[in-house]
CSV table of C-alpha atoms in Angstrom, one decimal:
chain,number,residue,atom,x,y,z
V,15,UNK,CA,0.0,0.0,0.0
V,16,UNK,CA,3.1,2.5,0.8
V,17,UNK,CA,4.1,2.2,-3.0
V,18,UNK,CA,0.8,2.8,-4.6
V,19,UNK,CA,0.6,5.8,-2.0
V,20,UNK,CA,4.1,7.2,-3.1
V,21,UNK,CA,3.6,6.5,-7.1
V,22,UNK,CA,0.1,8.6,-6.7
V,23,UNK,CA,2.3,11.2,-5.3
V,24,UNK,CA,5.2,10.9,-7.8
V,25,UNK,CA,2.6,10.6,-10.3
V,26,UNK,CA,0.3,13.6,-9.7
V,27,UNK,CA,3.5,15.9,-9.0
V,28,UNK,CA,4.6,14.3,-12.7
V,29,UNK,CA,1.2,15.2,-14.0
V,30,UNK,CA,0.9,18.6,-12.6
V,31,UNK,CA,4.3,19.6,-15.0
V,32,UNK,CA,2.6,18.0,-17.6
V,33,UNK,CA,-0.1,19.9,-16.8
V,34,UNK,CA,1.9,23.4,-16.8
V,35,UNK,CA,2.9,22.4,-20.6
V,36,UNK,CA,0.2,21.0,-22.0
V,37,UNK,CA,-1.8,24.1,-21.1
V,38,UNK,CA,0.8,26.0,-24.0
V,39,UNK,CA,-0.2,23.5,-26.6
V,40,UNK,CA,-3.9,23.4,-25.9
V,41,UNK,CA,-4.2,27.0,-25.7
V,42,UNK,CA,-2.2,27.6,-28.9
V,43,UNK,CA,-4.1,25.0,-30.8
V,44,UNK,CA,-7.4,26.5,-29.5
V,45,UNK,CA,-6.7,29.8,-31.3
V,46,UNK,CA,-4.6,29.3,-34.4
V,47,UNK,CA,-4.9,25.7,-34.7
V,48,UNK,CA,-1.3,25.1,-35.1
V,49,UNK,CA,0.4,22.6,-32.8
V,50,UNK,CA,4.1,24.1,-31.0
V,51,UNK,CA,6.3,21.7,-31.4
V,52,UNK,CA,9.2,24.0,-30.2
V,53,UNK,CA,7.1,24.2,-26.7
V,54,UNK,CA,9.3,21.8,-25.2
V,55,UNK,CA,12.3,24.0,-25.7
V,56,UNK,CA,10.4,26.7,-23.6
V,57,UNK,CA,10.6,24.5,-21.0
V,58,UNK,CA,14.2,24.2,-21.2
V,59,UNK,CA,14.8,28.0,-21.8
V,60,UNK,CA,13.0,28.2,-18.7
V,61,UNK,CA,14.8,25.7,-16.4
V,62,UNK,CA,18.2,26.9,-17.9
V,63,UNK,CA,17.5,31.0,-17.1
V,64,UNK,CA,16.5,29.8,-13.6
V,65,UNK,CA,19.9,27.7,-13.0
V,66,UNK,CA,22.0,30.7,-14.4
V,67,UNK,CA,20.1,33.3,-12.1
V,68,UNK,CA,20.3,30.8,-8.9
V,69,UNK,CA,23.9,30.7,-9.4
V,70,UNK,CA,24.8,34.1,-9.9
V,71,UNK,CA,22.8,35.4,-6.9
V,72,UNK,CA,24.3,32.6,-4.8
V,73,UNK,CA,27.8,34.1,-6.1
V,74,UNK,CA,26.8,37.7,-5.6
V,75,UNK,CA,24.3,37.6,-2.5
V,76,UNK,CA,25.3,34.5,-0.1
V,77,UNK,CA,23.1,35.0,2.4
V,78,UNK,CA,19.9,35.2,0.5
V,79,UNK,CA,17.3,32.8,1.6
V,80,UNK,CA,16.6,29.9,-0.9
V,81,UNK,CA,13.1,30.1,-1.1
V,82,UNK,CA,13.6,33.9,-2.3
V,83,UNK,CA,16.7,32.8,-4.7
V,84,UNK,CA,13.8,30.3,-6.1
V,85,UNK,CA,10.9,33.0,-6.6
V,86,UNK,CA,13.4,35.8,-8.2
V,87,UNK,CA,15.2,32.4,-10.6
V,88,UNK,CA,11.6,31.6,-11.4
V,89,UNK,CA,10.2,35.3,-12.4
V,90,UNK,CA,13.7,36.3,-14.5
V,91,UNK,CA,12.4,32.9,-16.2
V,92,UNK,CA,9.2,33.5,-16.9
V,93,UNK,CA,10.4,36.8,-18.7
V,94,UNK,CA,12.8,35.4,-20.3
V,95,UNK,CA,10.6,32.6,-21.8
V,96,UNK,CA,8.0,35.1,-22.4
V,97,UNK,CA,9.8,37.4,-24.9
V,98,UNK,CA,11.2,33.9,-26.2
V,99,UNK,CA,7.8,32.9,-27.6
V,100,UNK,CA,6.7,36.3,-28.6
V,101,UNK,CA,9.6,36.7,-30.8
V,102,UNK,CA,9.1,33.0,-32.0
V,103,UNK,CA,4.9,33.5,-32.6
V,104,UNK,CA,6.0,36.8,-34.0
V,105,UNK,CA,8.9,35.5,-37.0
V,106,UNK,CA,8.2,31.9,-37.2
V,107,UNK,CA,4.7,31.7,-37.2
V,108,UNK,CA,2.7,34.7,-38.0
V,109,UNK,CA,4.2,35.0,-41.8
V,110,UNK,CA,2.9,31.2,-41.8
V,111,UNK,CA,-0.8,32.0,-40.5
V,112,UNK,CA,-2.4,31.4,-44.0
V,113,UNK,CA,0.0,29.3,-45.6
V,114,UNK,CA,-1.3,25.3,-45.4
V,115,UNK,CA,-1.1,23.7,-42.5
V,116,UNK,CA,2.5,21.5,-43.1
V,117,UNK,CA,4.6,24.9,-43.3
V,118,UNK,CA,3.7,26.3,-40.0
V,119,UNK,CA,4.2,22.6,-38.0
V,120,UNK,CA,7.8,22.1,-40.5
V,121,UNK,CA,8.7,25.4,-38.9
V,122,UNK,CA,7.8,24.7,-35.2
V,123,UNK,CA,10.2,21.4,-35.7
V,124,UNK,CA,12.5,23.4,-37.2
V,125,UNK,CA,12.5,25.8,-34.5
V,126,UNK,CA,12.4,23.2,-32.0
V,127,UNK,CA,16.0,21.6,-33.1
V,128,UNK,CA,17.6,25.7,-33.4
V,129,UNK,CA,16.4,26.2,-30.4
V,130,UNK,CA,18.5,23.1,-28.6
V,131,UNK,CA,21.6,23.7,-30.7
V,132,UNK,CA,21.5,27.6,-29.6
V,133,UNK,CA,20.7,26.4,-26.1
V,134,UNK,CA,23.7,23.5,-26.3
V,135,UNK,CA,26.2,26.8,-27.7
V,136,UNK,CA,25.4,29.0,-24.3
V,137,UNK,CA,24.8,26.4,-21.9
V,138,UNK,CA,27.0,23.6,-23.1
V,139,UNK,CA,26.1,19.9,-23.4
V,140,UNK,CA,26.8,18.5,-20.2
V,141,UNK,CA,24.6,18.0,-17.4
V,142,UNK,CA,23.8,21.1,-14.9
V,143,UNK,CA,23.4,20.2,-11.0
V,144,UNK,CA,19.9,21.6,-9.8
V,145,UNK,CA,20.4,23.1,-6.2
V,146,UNK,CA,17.9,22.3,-3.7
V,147,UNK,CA,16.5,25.6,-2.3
V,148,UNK,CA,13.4,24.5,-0.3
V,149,UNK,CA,15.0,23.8,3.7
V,150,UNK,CA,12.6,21.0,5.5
V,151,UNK,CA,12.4,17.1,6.0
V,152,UNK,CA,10.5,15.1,3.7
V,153,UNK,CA,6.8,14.5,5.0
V,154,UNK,CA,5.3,11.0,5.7
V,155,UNK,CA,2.1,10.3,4.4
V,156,UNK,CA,1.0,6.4,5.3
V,157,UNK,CA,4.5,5.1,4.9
V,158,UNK,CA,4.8,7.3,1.6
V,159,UNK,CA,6.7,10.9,1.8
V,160,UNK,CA,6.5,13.8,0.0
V,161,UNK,CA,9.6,16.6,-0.3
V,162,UNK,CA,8.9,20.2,0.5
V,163,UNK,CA,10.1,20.5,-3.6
V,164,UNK,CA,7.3,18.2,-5.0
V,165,UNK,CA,4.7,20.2,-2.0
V,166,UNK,CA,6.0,23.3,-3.8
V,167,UNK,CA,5.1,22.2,-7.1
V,168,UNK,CA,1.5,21.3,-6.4
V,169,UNK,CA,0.8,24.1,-4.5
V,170,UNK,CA,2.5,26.5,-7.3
V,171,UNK,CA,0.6,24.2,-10.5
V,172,UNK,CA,-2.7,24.9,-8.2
V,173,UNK,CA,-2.4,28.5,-8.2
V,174,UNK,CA,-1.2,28.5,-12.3
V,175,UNK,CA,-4.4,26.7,-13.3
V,176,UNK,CA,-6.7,28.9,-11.2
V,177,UNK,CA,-5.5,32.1,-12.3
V,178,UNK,CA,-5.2,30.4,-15.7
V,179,UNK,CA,-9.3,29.8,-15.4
V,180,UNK,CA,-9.8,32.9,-13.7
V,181,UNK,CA,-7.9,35.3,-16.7
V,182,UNK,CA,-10.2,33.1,-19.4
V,183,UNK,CA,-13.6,32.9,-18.4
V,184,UNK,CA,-13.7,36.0,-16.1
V,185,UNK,CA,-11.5,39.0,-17.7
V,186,UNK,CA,-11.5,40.9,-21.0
V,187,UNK,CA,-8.2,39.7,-22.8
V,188,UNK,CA,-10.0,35.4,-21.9
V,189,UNK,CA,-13.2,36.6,-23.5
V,190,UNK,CA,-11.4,38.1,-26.5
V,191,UNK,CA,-9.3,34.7,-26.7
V,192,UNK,CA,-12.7,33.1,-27.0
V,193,UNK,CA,-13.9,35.1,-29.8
V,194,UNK,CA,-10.7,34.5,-31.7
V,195,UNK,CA,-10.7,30.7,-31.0
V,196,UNK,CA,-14.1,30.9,-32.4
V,197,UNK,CA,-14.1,33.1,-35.8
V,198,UNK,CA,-11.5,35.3,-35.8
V,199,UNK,CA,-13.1,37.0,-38.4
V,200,UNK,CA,-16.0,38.1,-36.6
V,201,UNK,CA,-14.1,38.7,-33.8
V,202,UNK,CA,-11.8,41.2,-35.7
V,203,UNK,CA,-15.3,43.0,-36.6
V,204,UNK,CA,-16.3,43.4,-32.7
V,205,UNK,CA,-13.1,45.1,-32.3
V,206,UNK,CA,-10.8,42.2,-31.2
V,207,UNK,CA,-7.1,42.3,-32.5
V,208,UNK,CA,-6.3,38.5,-33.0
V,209,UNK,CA,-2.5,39.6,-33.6
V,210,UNK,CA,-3.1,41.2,-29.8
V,211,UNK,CA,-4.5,37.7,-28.6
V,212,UNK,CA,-2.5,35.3,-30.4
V,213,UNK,CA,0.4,37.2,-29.1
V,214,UNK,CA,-1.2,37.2,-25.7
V,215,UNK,CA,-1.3,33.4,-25.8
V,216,UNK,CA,1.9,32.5,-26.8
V,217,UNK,CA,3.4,34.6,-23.9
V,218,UNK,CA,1.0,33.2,-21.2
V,219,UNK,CA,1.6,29.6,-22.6
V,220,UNK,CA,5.4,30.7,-22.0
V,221,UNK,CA,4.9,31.9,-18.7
V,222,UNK,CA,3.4,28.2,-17.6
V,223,UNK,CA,6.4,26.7,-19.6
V,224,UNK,CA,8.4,28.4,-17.8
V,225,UNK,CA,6.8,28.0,-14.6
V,226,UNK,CA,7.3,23.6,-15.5
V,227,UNK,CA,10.6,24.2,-16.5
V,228,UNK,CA,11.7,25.4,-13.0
V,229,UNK,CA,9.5,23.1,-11.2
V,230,UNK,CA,10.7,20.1,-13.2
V,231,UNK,CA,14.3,20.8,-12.4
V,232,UNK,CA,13.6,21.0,-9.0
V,233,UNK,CA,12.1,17.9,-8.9
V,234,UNK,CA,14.8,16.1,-10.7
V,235,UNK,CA,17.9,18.1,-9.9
V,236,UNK,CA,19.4,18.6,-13.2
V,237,UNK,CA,19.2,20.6,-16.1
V,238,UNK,CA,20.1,20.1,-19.6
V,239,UNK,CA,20.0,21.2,-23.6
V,240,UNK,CA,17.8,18.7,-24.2
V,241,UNK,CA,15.7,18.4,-21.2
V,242,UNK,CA,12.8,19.7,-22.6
V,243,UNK,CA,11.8,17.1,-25.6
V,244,UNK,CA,10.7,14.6,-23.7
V,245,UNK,CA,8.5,16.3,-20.8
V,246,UNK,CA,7.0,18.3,-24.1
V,247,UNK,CA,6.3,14.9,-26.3
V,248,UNK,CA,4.4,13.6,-22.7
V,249,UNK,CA,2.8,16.6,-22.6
V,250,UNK,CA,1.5,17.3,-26.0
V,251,UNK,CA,0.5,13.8,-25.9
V,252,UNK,CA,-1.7,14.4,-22.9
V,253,UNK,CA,-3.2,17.3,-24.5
V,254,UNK,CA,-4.4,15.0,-27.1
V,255,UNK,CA,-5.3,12.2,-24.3
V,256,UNK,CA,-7.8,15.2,-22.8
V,257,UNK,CA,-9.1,16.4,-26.2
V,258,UNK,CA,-6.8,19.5,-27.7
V,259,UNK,CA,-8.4,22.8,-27.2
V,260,UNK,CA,-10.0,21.7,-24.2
V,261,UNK,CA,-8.3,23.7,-21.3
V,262,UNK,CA,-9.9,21.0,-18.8
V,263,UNK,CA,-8.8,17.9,-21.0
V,264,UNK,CA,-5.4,19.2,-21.2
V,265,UNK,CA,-5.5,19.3,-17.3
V,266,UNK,CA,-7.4,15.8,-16.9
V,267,UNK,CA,-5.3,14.0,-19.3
V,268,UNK,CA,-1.7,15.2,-17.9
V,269,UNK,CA,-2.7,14.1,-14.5
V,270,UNK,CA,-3.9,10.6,-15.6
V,271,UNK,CA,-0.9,10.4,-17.5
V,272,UNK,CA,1.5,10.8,-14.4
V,273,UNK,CA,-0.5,8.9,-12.7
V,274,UNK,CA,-0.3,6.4,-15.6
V,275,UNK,CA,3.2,7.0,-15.6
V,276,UNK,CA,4.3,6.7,-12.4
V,277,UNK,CA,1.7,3.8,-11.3
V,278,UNK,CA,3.3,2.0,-14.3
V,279,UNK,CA,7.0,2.2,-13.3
V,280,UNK,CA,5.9,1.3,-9.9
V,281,UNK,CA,5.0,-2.4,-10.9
V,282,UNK,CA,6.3,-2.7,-14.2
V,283,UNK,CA,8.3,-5.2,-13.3
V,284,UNK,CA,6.1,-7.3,-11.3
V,285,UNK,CA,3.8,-7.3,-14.6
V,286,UNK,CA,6.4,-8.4,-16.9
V,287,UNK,CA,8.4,-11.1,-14.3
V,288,UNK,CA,11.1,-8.6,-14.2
V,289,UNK,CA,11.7,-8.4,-18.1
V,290,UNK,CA,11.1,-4.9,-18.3
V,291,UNK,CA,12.5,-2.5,-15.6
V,292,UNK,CA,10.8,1.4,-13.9
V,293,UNK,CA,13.0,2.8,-17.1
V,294,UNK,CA,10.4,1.6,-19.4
V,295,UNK,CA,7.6,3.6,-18.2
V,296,UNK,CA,7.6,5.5,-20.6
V,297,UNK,CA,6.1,2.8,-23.1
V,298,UNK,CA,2.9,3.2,-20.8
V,299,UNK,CA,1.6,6.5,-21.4
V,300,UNK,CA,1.6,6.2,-25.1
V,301,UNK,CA,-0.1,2.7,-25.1
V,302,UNK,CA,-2.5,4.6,-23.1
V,303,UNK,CA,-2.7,7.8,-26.0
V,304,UNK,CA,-3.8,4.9,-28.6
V,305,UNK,CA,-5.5,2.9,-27.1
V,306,UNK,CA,-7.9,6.2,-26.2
V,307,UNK,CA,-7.7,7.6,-29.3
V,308,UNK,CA,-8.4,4.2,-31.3
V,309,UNK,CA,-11.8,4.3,-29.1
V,310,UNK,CA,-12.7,8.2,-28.9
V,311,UNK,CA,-10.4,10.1,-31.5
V,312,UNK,CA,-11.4,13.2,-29.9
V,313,UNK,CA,-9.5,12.4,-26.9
V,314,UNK,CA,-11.3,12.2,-23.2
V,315,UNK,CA,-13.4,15.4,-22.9
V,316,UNK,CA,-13.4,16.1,-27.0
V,317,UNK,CA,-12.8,19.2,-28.7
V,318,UNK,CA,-14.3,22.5,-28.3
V,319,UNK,CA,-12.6,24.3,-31.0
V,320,UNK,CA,-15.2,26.0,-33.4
V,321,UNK,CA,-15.3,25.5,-37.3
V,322,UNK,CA,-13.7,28.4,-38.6
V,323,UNK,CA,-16.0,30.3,-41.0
């Protein structure tokens, strides 16, 4: 029972990064209908900026507090990753808007793979040591434990997704996103600038990146060029397990996919007589995707993206 306790944990801390990310695809896919493949790389930006800020403030300023190291790594980050995806949605994508739908999704691959190489040119290749920032014990829940780190990430994906919900359904720039997810045309006629909002997207979907980026690293406690292409294939995959477009589905489907995830690795060897080890777990989340989308193509909660007119 203390496994199945501790993979829930390890699985709905997994999920709640998934989460973060899969937020930036659905969101983008929802408006544009163009699927980021250079999202991932976001992430990494994000995780990267963070490591460089931590260690130059723990150079320059000794004595300042870890927590407060975190929060000041994390907000350079989210700027950082921010103006990243601006510039990208601004030079990459917008000339591409109207061209057909391969030349936009050749050019978010292509942006992905510039993106690592310029990352592996500043950063260099090898592995970065994460610091540990958060002071405190691990917790014991039912023979299970939890680090103040993966408390921190739940509590910090919580308060994302809220003010994520609150800033679409409730405020002016989330009711103009709607109108542009659903004609941008007619929205454009009522006085919405879909430029304005498309823009507006990519950066929040940065932010969150961002956000996963940090809080992945902490988890793991490493960074790395590459870092990103995985945690963004999982993720993108769970925005299709939900249903793309569907801010709740993206949310639903990353957490059953960490859960998935981590449940798998947990007793994937007693299901295989110890042929396969916890370093294939991977092979269960996209069993899952096709199995789900062999039986409900729309993914879990479907797709709420309008027919453009």
């Amino acid at each position: 029972m203390d496994i199945l306790i501790q993979q829930i944990i390890n699985g709905l801390v997994l999920g709640s990064m998934y989460a973060l990310i899969a937020l930036g695809y659905t969101m983008v896919y929802g408006i544009i209908n163009l699927i980021n493949f250079a999202h991932g790389e976001v992430v990494m930006v994000g995780a990267l900026t963070s490591w460089t800020i931590i260690g130059l403030m723990q150079e320059s300023m000794p004595g300042t507090p870890g927590p407060v190291i975190l929060l000041i790594s994390l907000v350079i980050a989210c700027v950082v990753a921010a103006a990243l995806n601006f510039v990208i949605e601004k030079v990459a994508y917008r000339p591409l808007r109207n061209s057909p739908k391969l030349a936009p999704l050749i050019t978010a691959i292509g942006m992905s793979i510039l993106l690592q190489t310029l990352a592996m040119i500043i950063w260099k290749p090898n592995y970065k040591s994460y610091p540990t920032l958060l002071p405190g014990n691990p917790i014991d829940i039912g023979g299970a434990v939890i680090t103040p780190t993966q408390v921190m990430i739940l509590g910090v994906t919580a308060a994302s997704l809220a003010v994520l919900m609150w800033l679409v359904n409730y405020t002016k720039l989330g009711r103009a996103m709607r109108a542009t997810a659903e004609n941008p045309r007619v929205a454009a006629l009522m006085g919405v600038k879909p430029d304005v909002v498309i823009s507006a997207t990519f950066i929040i979907g940065a932010v969150l990146a961002a956000i996963a980026g940090v809080m992945y690293a902490s988890n793991y406690g490493t960074a790395q060029h590459a870092m990103g292409f995985l945690p963004g294939l999982k993720a993108f995959t769970a925005a299709v397990f939900g249903g793309i477009g569907n801010l709740a589905g993206a949310v639903v489907g990353a957490l059953l996919l960490g859960l998935i995830e981590a449940i798998g690795a947990g007793y994937i060897g007693a299901l295989t007589g110890g042929v396969l080890g916890s370093h294939y777990s991977d092979i269960f989340a996209f069993i899952v995707l096709i199995i789900v989308l062999t039986l409900r193509p729309s993914g879990l909660l479907g797709e709420r993206v309008a027919d453009r007119a």
